[in-house]
Amino acid sequence: MRTFFLLLFVLTFFQMFGQTYEIGIMAGGVNNIGDVGRSNYIAPSGIGVGGIFKWNISKRYAWRASVLYGEFTADDTKSNMSSRQQRAYLVNNNILEASAGLELNFVDYNLHRLGPAFTPYLYTGITYFRYDYNYIDANQVINFDNQRDGSFAIPMIIGFKYRLTRSLILGGEIGARYTFTDNLDFSNPTDANLEPLNVEFGNIFSNDWYVFSGITLTYAFKRKPCSDCFE
């Protein structure tokens, strides 16, 4: 009986304070930061599209989940480093990620009131992604029959969001993902069968990053009918 009342309290709490959800799309560009190609932190070289869901539990916090597909090209000839320009490696790769975590608003963001609502925000959590697994040998990309590998990443995202209408929210964000692999650019394969080939190059002590820069458009629903919610 005590457990029942505890559960009822938790459900009632969330019914009172956390009933605004958002669902929408993400679109923009993706680039990598690694041992091949440009070293710019923000330099989209391919497209990125996905879906996003938010559960606003207060004016300052929202749980968030997203799925993103992105492609990028790492081209040494576009680097500002002469050593990479002379090497002239070219890598095409793609990622498919799923992410979940917490979004923190800089200021109070109340979707239960009429009128404009705007805030910058930060987001972090945990990301799992899949990517093509290959390696470079004699300036050629060796493909293992479209073999893919998976890894985790930590997202570090900054953005803003602005309510266009009562239900539509436009946002923009730049998000770097620190990955737990050094093979997004095929520079450090870890398969034991490849170790005798000595195919590693670049900084093998630094993992790769990838960055999504783009916009979000979400639809907010399930609003509270009372006038003092989120106060």
PDB file of C-alpha atoms in Angstrom:
ATOM      1  CA  MET A   1       0.000   0.000   0.000  1.00  0.00           C
ATOM      2  CA  ARG A   2       2.851   2.366   0.805  1.00  0.00           C
ATOM      3  CA  THR A   3       4.387   1.636  -2.596  1.00  0.00           C
ATOM      4  CA  PHE A   4       1.072   2.409  -4.267  1.00  0.00           C
ATOM      5  CA  PHE A   5       0.813   5.843  -2.648  1.00  0.00           C
ATOM      6  CA  LEU A   6       4.452   6.607  -3.511  1.00  0.00           C
ATOM      7  CA  LEU A   7       3.815   5.739  -7.147  1.00  0.00           C
ATOM      8  CA  LEU A   8       0.641   7.833  -7.149  1.00  0.00           C
ATOM      9  CA  PHE A   9       2.578  10.810  -5.761  1.00  0.00           C
ATOM     10  CA  VAL A  10       5.281  10.535  -8.438  1.00  0.00           C
ATOM     11  CA  LEU A  11       2.724  10.316 -11.223  1.00  0.00           C
ATOM     12  CA  THR A  12       0.758  13.259  -9.824  1.00  0.00           C
ATOM     13  CA  PHE A  13       3.959  15.333  -9.549  1.00  0.00           C
ATOM     14  CA  PHE A  14       4.818  14.819 -13.184  1.00  0.00           C
ATOM     15  CA  GLN A  15       1.220  15.474 -14.211  1.00  0.00           C
ATOM     16  CA  MET A  16       1.438  18.840 -12.425  1.00  0.00           C
ATOM     17  CA  PHE A  17       4.864  20.042 -13.473  1.00  0.00           C
ATOM     18  CA  GLY A  18       6.059  18.230 -16.552  1.00  0.00           C
ATOM     19  CA  GLN A  19       3.515  17.945 -19.300  1.00  0.00           C
ATOM     20  CA  THR A  20       4.972  19.767 -22.248  1.00  0.00           C
ATOM     21  CA  TYR A  21       6.557  17.590 -24.884  1.00  0.00           C
ATOM     22  CA  GLU A  22       8.268  18.483 -28.148  1.00  0.00           C
ATOM     23  CA  ILE A  23       8.868  16.366 -31.229  1.00  0.00           C
ATOM     24  CA  GLY A  24      10.536  17.481 -34.427  1.00  0.00           C
ATOM     25  CA  ILE A  25      13.362  17.342 -36.932  1.00  0.00           C
ATOM     26  CA  MET A  26      17.044  18.279 -37.141  1.00  0.00           C
ATOM     27  CA  ALA A  27      18.893  19.304 -40.320  1.00  0.00           C
ATOM     28  CA  GLY A  28      22.327  20.732 -41.023  1.00  0.00           C
ATOM     29  CA  GLY A  29      25.909  19.748 -41.734  1.00  0.00           C
ATOM     30  CA  VAL A  30      28.509  17.373 -40.300  1.00  0.00           C
ATOM     31  CA  ASN A  31      32.289  17.474 -40.188  1.00  0.00           C
ATOM     32  CA  ASN A  32      34.998  15.435 -38.533  1.00  0.00           C
ATOM     33  CA  ILE A  33      38.029  16.523 -36.519  1.00  0.00           C
ATOM     34  CA  GLY A  34      40.784  13.966 -36.844  1.00  0.00           C
ATOM     35  CA  ASP A  35      43.987  13.003 -38.628  1.00  0.00           C
ATOM     36  CA  VAL A  36      42.713  13.514 -42.183  1.00  0.00           C
ATOM     37  CA  GLY A  37      41.302  16.649 -43.755  1.00  0.00           C
ATOM     38  CA  ARG A  38      40.747  20.122 -42.368  1.00  0.00           C
ATOM     39  CA  SER A  39      41.467  20.898 -38.732  1.00  0.00           C
ATOM     40  CA  ASN A  40      38.663  23.475 -38.397  1.00  0.00           C
ATOM     41  CA  TYR A  41      36.255  22.810 -35.556  1.00  0.00           C
ATOM     42  CA  ILE A  42      33.214  23.933 -37.564  1.00  0.00           C
ATOM     43  CA  ALA A  43      33.455  23.180 -41.291  1.00  0.00           C
ATOM     44  CA  PRO A  44      30.494  21.076 -42.504  1.00  0.00           C
ATOM     45  CA  SER A  45      31.441  18.744 -45.348  1.00  0.00           C
ATOM     46  CA  GLY A  46      28.272  16.641 -45.539  1.00  0.00           C
ATOM     47  CA  ILE A  47      24.621  16.604 -44.599  1.00  0.00           C
ATOM     48  CA  GLY A  48      23.045  15.645 -41.292  1.00  0.00           C
ATOM     49  CA  VAL A  49      19.341  14.900 -40.701  1.00  0.00           C
ATOM     50  CA  GLY A  50      17.417  13.379 -37.835  1.00  0.00           C
ATOM     51  CA  GLY A  51      14.598  13.483 -35.332  1.00  0.00           C
ATOM     52  CA  ILE A  52      14.401  14.895 -31.812  1.00  0.00           C
ATOM     53  CA  PHE A  53      12.130  14.522 -28.778  1.00  0.00           C
ATOM     54  CA  LYS A  54      12.077  16.664 -25.616  1.00  0.00           C
ATOM     55  CA  TRP A  55      10.250  16.370 -22.323  1.00  0.00           C
ATOM     56  CA  ASN A  56      10.247  19.749 -20.567  1.00  0.00           C
ATOM     57  CA  ILE A  57      10.177  18.888 -16.875  1.00  0.00           C
ATOM     58  CA  SER A  58      10.598  22.505 -15.731  1.00  0.00           C
ATOM     59  CA  LYS A  59      11.413  25.987 -17.053  1.00  0.00           C
ATOM     60  CA  ARG A  60      15.136  25.194 -16.826  1.00  0.00           C
ATOM     61  CA  TYR A  61      15.457  21.496 -17.680  1.00  0.00           C
ATOM     62  CA  ALA A  62      14.341  19.109 -20.387  1.00  0.00           C
ATOM     63  CA  TRP A  63      15.071  15.447 -20.996  1.00  0.00           C
ATOM     64  CA  ARG A  64      16.041  14.961 -24.613  1.00  0.00           C
ATOM     65  CA  ALA A  65      16.492  12.067 -27.039  1.00  0.00           C
ATOM     66  CA  SER A  66      17.508  12.198 -30.689  1.00  0.00           C
ATOM     67  CA  VAL A  67      18.513  10.127 -33.694  1.00  0.00           C
ATOM     68  CA  LEU A  68      20.862  11.606 -36.292  1.00  0.00           C
ATOM     69  CA  TYR A  69      22.312  10.394 -39.597  1.00  0.00           C
ATOM     70  CA  GLY A  70      25.244  12.312 -41.054  1.00  0.00           C
ATOM     71  CA  GLU A  71      27.869  12.107 -43.773  1.00  0.00           C
ATOM     72  CA  PHE A  72      31.247  13.822 -43.948  1.00  0.00           C
ATOM     73  CA  THR A  73      34.280  14.075 -46.232  1.00  0.00           C
ATOM     74  CA  ALA A  74      37.819  14.475 -44.910  1.00  0.00           C
ATOM     75  CA  ASP A  75      39.994  15.906 -47.703  1.00  0.00           C
ATOM     76  CA  ASP A  76      43.673  16.576 -47.060  1.00  0.00           C
ATOM     77  CA  THR A  77      43.905  18.942 -50.041  1.00  0.00           C
ATOM     78  CA  LYS A  78      41.559  21.353 -48.215  1.00  0.00           C
ATOM     79  CA  SER A  79      43.650  21.408 -45.063  1.00  0.00           C
ATOM     80  CA  ASN A  80      45.758  24.407 -44.063  1.00  0.00           C
ATOM     81  CA  MET A  81      48.577  22.018 -43.077  1.00  0.00           C
ATOM     82  CA  SER A  82      51.160  21.547 -45.828  1.00  0.00           C
ATOM     83  CA  SER A  83      51.986  17.998 -44.695  1.00  0.00           C
ATOM     84  CA  ARG A  84      48.380  16.935 -45.195  1.00  0.00           C
ATOM     85  CA  GLN A  85      48.132  18.717 -48.529  1.00  0.00           C
ATOM     86  CA  GLN A  86      51.126  16.758 -49.806  1.00  0.00           C
ATOM     87  CA  ARG A  87      49.729  13.470 -48.439  1.00  0.00           C
ATOM     88  CA  ALA A  88      46.365  14.107 -50.165  1.00  0.00           C
ATOM     89  CA  TYR A  89      44.241  11.467 -48.439  1.00  0.00           C
ATOM     90  CA  LEU A  90      40.498  11.540 -49.102  1.00  0.00           C
ATOM     91  CA  VAL A  91      38.032   9.823 -46.763  1.00  0.00           C
ATOM     92  CA  ASN A  92      34.240   9.578 -46.958  1.00  0.00           C
ATOM     93  CA  ASN A  93      32.385   8.226 -43.962  1.00  0.00           C
ATOM     94  CA  ASN A  94      28.982   8.376 -42.302  1.00  0.00           C
ATOM     95  CA  ILE A  95      27.566   8.060 -38.812  1.00  0.00           C
ATOM     96  CA  LEU A  96      24.222   6.967 -37.386  1.00  0.00           C
ATOM     97  CA  GLU A  97      23.802   8.059 -33.780  1.00  0.00           C
ATOM     98  CA  ALA A  98      21.293   7.790 -30.967  1.00  0.00           C
ATOM     99  CA  SER A  99      21.645  10.180 -28.052  1.00  0.00           C
ATOM    100  CA  ALA A 100      19.896  10.809 -24.734  1.00  0.00           C
ATOM    101  CA  GLY A 101      20.593  13.315 -21.988  1.00  0.00           C
ATOM    102  CA  LEU A 102      19.651  16.571 -20.282  1.00  0.00           C
ATOM    103  CA  GLU A 103      19.127  20.007 -21.809  1.00  0.00           C
ATOM    104  CA  LEU A 104      19.797  23.011 -19.537  1.00  0.00           C
ATOM    105  CA  ASN A 105      18.229  26.377 -20.327  1.00  0.00           C
ATOM    106  CA  PHE A 106      20.192  29.536 -19.485  1.00  0.00           C
ATOM    107  CA  VAL A 107      17.002  31.435 -18.549  1.00  0.00           C
ATOM    108  CA  ASP A 108      13.451  30.481 -17.613  1.00  0.00           C
ATOM    109  CA  TYR A 109      11.723  28.991 -20.649  1.00  0.00           C
ATOM    110  CA  ASN A 110       7.980  28.813 -20.084  1.00  0.00           C
ATOM    111  CA  LEU A 111       5.951  27.234 -22.882  1.00  0.00           C
ATOM    112  CA  HIS A 112       2.752  27.426 -20.841  1.00  0.00           C
ATOM    113  CA  ARG A 113       2.424  31.171 -21.289  1.00  0.00           C
ATOM    114  CA  LEU A 114       1.424  33.092 -24.356  1.00  0.00           C
ATOM    115  CA  GLY A 115       3.983  35.309 -26.041  1.00  0.00           C
ATOM    116  CA  PRO A 116       7.609  34.855 -27.100  1.00  0.00           C
ATOM    117  CA  ALA A 117       9.881  32.364 -25.367  1.00  0.00           C
ATOM    118  CA  PHE A 118      13.620  32.382 -26.023  1.00  0.00           C
ATOM    119  CA  THR A 119      16.668  30.903 -24.337  1.00  0.00           C
ATOM    120  CA  PRO A 120      20.161  29.657 -25.098  1.00  0.00           C
ATOM    121  CA  TYR A 121      20.809  26.132 -23.840  1.00  0.00           C
ATOM    122  CA  LEU A 122      23.431  23.489 -23.181  1.00  0.00           C
ATOM    123  CA  TYR A 123      23.006  19.770 -23.765  1.00  0.00           C
ATOM    124  CA  THR A 124      25.040  16.726 -22.790  1.00  0.00           C
ATOM    125  CA  GLY A 125      24.421  13.059 -22.168  1.00  0.00           C
ATOM    126  CA  ILE A 126      25.552   9.843 -23.815  1.00  0.00           C
ATOM    127  CA  THR A 127      25.665   8.979 -27.519  1.00  0.00           C
ATOM    128  CA  TYR A 128      26.087   5.658 -29.285  1.00  0.00           C
ATOM    129  CA  PHE A 129      26.892   5.691 -32.996  1.00  0.00           C
ATOM    130  CA  ARG A 130      27.738   3.392 -35.901  1.00  0.00           C
ATOM    131  CA  TYR A 131      30.287   4.223 -38.597  1.00  0.00           C
ATOM    132  CA  ASP A 132      32.124   2.648 -41.533  1.00  0.00           C
ATOM    133  CA  TYR A 133      35.224   0.683 -40.529  1.00  0.00           C
ATOM    134  CA  ASN A 134      38.041   0.794 -43.097  1.00  0.00           C
ATOM    135  CA  TYR A 135      41.721   1.677 -43.328  1.00  0.00           C
ATOM    136  CA  ILE A 136      44.094   3.419 -45.726  1.00  0.00           C
ATOM    137  CA  ASP A 137      47.014   1.601 -47.335  1.00  0.00           C
ATOM    138  CA  ALA A 138      49.200   3.007 -50.122  1.00  0.00           C
ATOM    139  CA  ASN A 139      46.869   6.002 -50.445  1.00  0.00           C
ATOM    140  CA  GLN A 140      43.914   3.692 -51.099  1.00  0.00           C
ATOM    141  CA  VAL A 141      40.932   3.128 -48.826  1.00  0.00           C
ATOM    142  CA  ILE A 142      40.589  -0.602 -48.164  1.00  0.00           C
ATOM    143  CA  ASN A 143      36.952  -1.572 -47.645  1.00  0.00           C
ATOM    144  CA  PHE A 144      35.974  -4.599 -45.564  1.00  0.00           C
ATOM    145  CA  ASP A 145      32.742  -5.393 -47.431  1.00  0.00           C
ATOM    146  CA  ASN A 146      30.948  -2.401 -45.902  1.00  0.00           C
ATOM    147  CA  GLN A 147      31.865  -3.481 -42.389  1.00  0.00           C
ATOM    148  CA  ARG A 148      30.600  -1.116 -39.706  1.00  0.00           C
ATOM    149  CA  ASP A 149      31.694  -0.609 -36.144  1.00  0.00           C
ATOM    150  CA  GLY A 150      30.139   1.104 -33.140  1.00  0.00           C
ATOM    151  CA  SER A 151      31.378   3.335 -30.357  1.00  0.00           C
ATOM    152  CA  PHE A 152      30.198   5.741 -27.669  1.00  0.00           C
ATOM    153  CA  ALA A 153      30.634   9.502 -27.602  1.00  0.00           C
ATOM    154  CA  ILE A 154      30.034  12.394 -25.223  1.00  0.00           C
ATOM    155  CA  PRO A 155      28.002  15.217 -26.819  1.00  0.00           C
ATOM    156  CA  MET A 156      28.803  18.830 -25.913  1.00  0.00           C
ATOM    157  CA  ILE A 157      26.170  21.045 -27.494  1.00  0.00           C
ATOM    158  CA  ILE A 158      25.308  24.732 -27.280  1.00  0.00           C
ATOM    159  CA  GLY A 159      22.282  26.235 -28.966  1.00  0.00           C
ATOM    160  CA  PHE A 160      19.248  28.481 -28.777  1.00  0.00           C
ATOM    161  CA  LYS A 161      15.504  28.010 -29.181  1.00  0.00           C
ATOM    162  CA  TYR A 162      12.721  30.484 -29.955  1.00  0.00           C
ATOM    163  CA  ARG A 163       8.973  29.927 -30.063  1.00  0.00           C
ATOM    164  CA  LEU A 164       7.581  30.978 -33.438  1.00  0.00           C
ATOM    165  CA  THR A 165       3.943  30.215 -32.646  1.00  0.00           C
ATOM    166  CA  ARG A 166       2.069  28.655 -29.753  1.00  0.00           C
ATOM    167  CA  SER A 167       3.257  25.198 -30.829  1.00  0.00           C
ATOM    168  CA  LEU A 168       6.271  25.640 -33.157  1.00  0.00           C
ATOM    169  CA  ILE A 169       9.784  26.160 -31.751  1.00  0.00           C
ATOM    170  CA  LEU A 170      12.786  26.977 -33.950  1.00  0.00           C
ATOM    171  CA  GLY A 171      16.281  26.221 -32.683  1.00  0.00           C
ATOM    172  CA  GLY A 172      19.862  26.305 -33.807  1.00  0.00           C
ATOM    173  CA  GLU A 173      22.802  24.409 -32.341  1.00  0.00           C
ATOM    174  CA  ILE A 174      26.435  23.463 -32.732  1.00  0.00           C
ATOM    175  CA  GLY A 175      27.392  20.188 -31.120  1.00  0.00           C
ATOM    176  CA  ALA A 176      30.760  18.468 -30.861  1.00  0.00           C
ATOM    177  CA  ARG A 177      30.906  14.762 -30.061  1.00  0.00           C
ATOM    178  CA  TYR A 178      34.039  13.417 -28.407  1.00  0.00           C
ATOM    179  CA  THR A 179      34.232   9.795 -29.539  1.00  0.00           C
ATOM    180  CA  PHE A 180      35.935   6.777 -28.033  1.00  0.00           C
ATOM    181  CA  THR A 181      37.480   5.737 -31.344  1.00  0.00           C
ATOM    182  CA  ASP A 182      40.381   6.985 -33.465  1.00  0.00           C
ATOM    183  CA  ASN A 183      39.210   5.388 -36.688  1.00  0.00           C
ATOM    184  CA  LEU A 184      36.521   7.694 -38.075  1.00  0.00           C
ATOM    185  CA  ASP A 185      39.125   8.734 -40.670  1.00  0.00           C
ATOM    186  CA  PHE A 186      40.525   5.186 -41.047  1.00  0.00           C
ATOM    187  CA  SER A 187      43.793   6.245 -39.399  1.00  0.00           C
ATOM    188  CA  ASN A 188      43.921   3.760 -36.534  1.00  0.00           C
ATOM    189  CA  PRO A 189      42.139   0.422 -37.113  1.00  0.00           C
ATOM    190  CA  THR A 190      42.179  -1.763 -34.018  1.00  0.00           C
ATOM    191  CA  ASP A 191      41.485  -5.167 -35.566  1.00  0.00           C
ATOM    192  CA  ALA A 192      44.217  -7.531 -34.345  1.00  0.00           C
ATOM    193  CA  ASN A 193      44.530  -9.020 -37.845  1.00  0.00           C
ATOM    194  CA  LEU A 194      45.667  -5.635 -39.185  1.00  0.00           C
ATOM    195  CA  GLU A 195      48.365  -4.865 -36.612  1.00  0.00           C
ATOM    196  CA  PRO A 196      51.254  -6.392 -38.619  1.00  0.00           C
ATOM    197  CA  LEU A 197      50.440  -4.029 -41.511  1.00  0.00           C
ATOM    198  CA  ASN A 198      51.441  -0.934 -39.502  1.00  0.00           C
ATOM    199  CA  VAL A 199      48.648   1.119 -41.060  1.00  0.00           C
ATOM    200  CA  GLU A 200      48.280   3.545 -38.159  1.00  0.00           C
ATOM    201  CA  PHE A 201      49.164   7.183 -38.779  1.00  0.00           C
ATOM    202  CA  GLY A 202      48.580  10.577 -37.230  1.00  0.00           C
ATOM    203  CA  ASN A 203      48.173  11.102 -33.492  1.00  0.00           C
ATOM    204  CA  ILE A 204      47.206   7.651 -32.205  1.00  0.00           C
ATOM    205  CA  PHE A 205      46.853   9.022 -28.653  1.00  0.00           C
ATOM    206  CA  SER A 206      43.980  11.382 -29.558  1.00  0.00           C
ATOM    207  CA  ASN A 207      40.502  10.161 -30.436  1.00  0.00           C
ATOM    208  CA  ASP A 208      38.393  11.617 -33.234  1.00  0.00           C
ATOM    209  CA  TRP A 209      35.555  14.126 -32.940  1.00  0.00           C
ATOM    210  CA  TYR A 210      32.617  14.906 -35.170  1.00  0.00           C
ATOM    211  CA  VAL A 211      30.433  18.020 -35.174  1.00  0.00           C
ATOM    212  CA  PHE A 212      26.810  18.644 -36.154  1.00  0.00           C
ATOM    213  CA  SER A 213      25.825  22.253 -36.939  1.00  0.00           C
ATOM    214  CA  GLY A 214      22.233  22.936 -37.862  1.00  0.00           C
ATOM    215  CA  ILE A 215      18.682  23.833 -36.965  1.00  0.00           C
ATOM    216  CA  THR A 216      15.814  22.125 -35.181  1.00  0.00           C
ATOM    217  CA  LEU A 217      12.084  22.609 -35.638  1.00  0.00           C
ATOM    218  CA  THR A 218       9.838  21.064 -33.007  1.00  0.00           C
ATOM    219  CA  TYR A 219       6.129  20.897 -32.299  1.00  0.00           C
ATOM    220  CA  ALA A 220       5.046  21.306 -28.660  1.00  0.00           C
ATOM    221  CA  PHE A 221       1.984  19.448 -27.401  1.00  0.00           C
ATOM    222  CA  LYS A 222       0.102  18.246 -24.316  1.00  0.00           C
ATOM    223  CA  ARG A 223      -0.038  21.629 -22.618  1.00  0.00           C
ATOM    224  CA  LYS A 224      -1.454  22.203 -19.159  1.00  0.00           C
ATOM    225  CA  PRO A 225      -4.916  23.771 -19.125  1.00  0.00           C
ATOM    226  CA  CYS A 226      -4.318  25.549 -15.800  1.00  0.00           C
ATOM    227  CA  SER A 227      -3.007  29.124 -15.698  1.00  0.00           C
ATOM    228  CA  ASP A 228      -0.326  28.743 -13.052  1.00  0.00           C
ATOM    229  CA  CYS A 229       1.693  25.815 -14.376  1.00  0.00           C
ATOM    230  CA  PHE A 230       5.457  26.208 -14.504  1.00  0.00           C
ATOM    231  CA  GLU A 231       5.218  29.177 -12.133  1.00  0.00           C
TER     232      GLU A 231
END
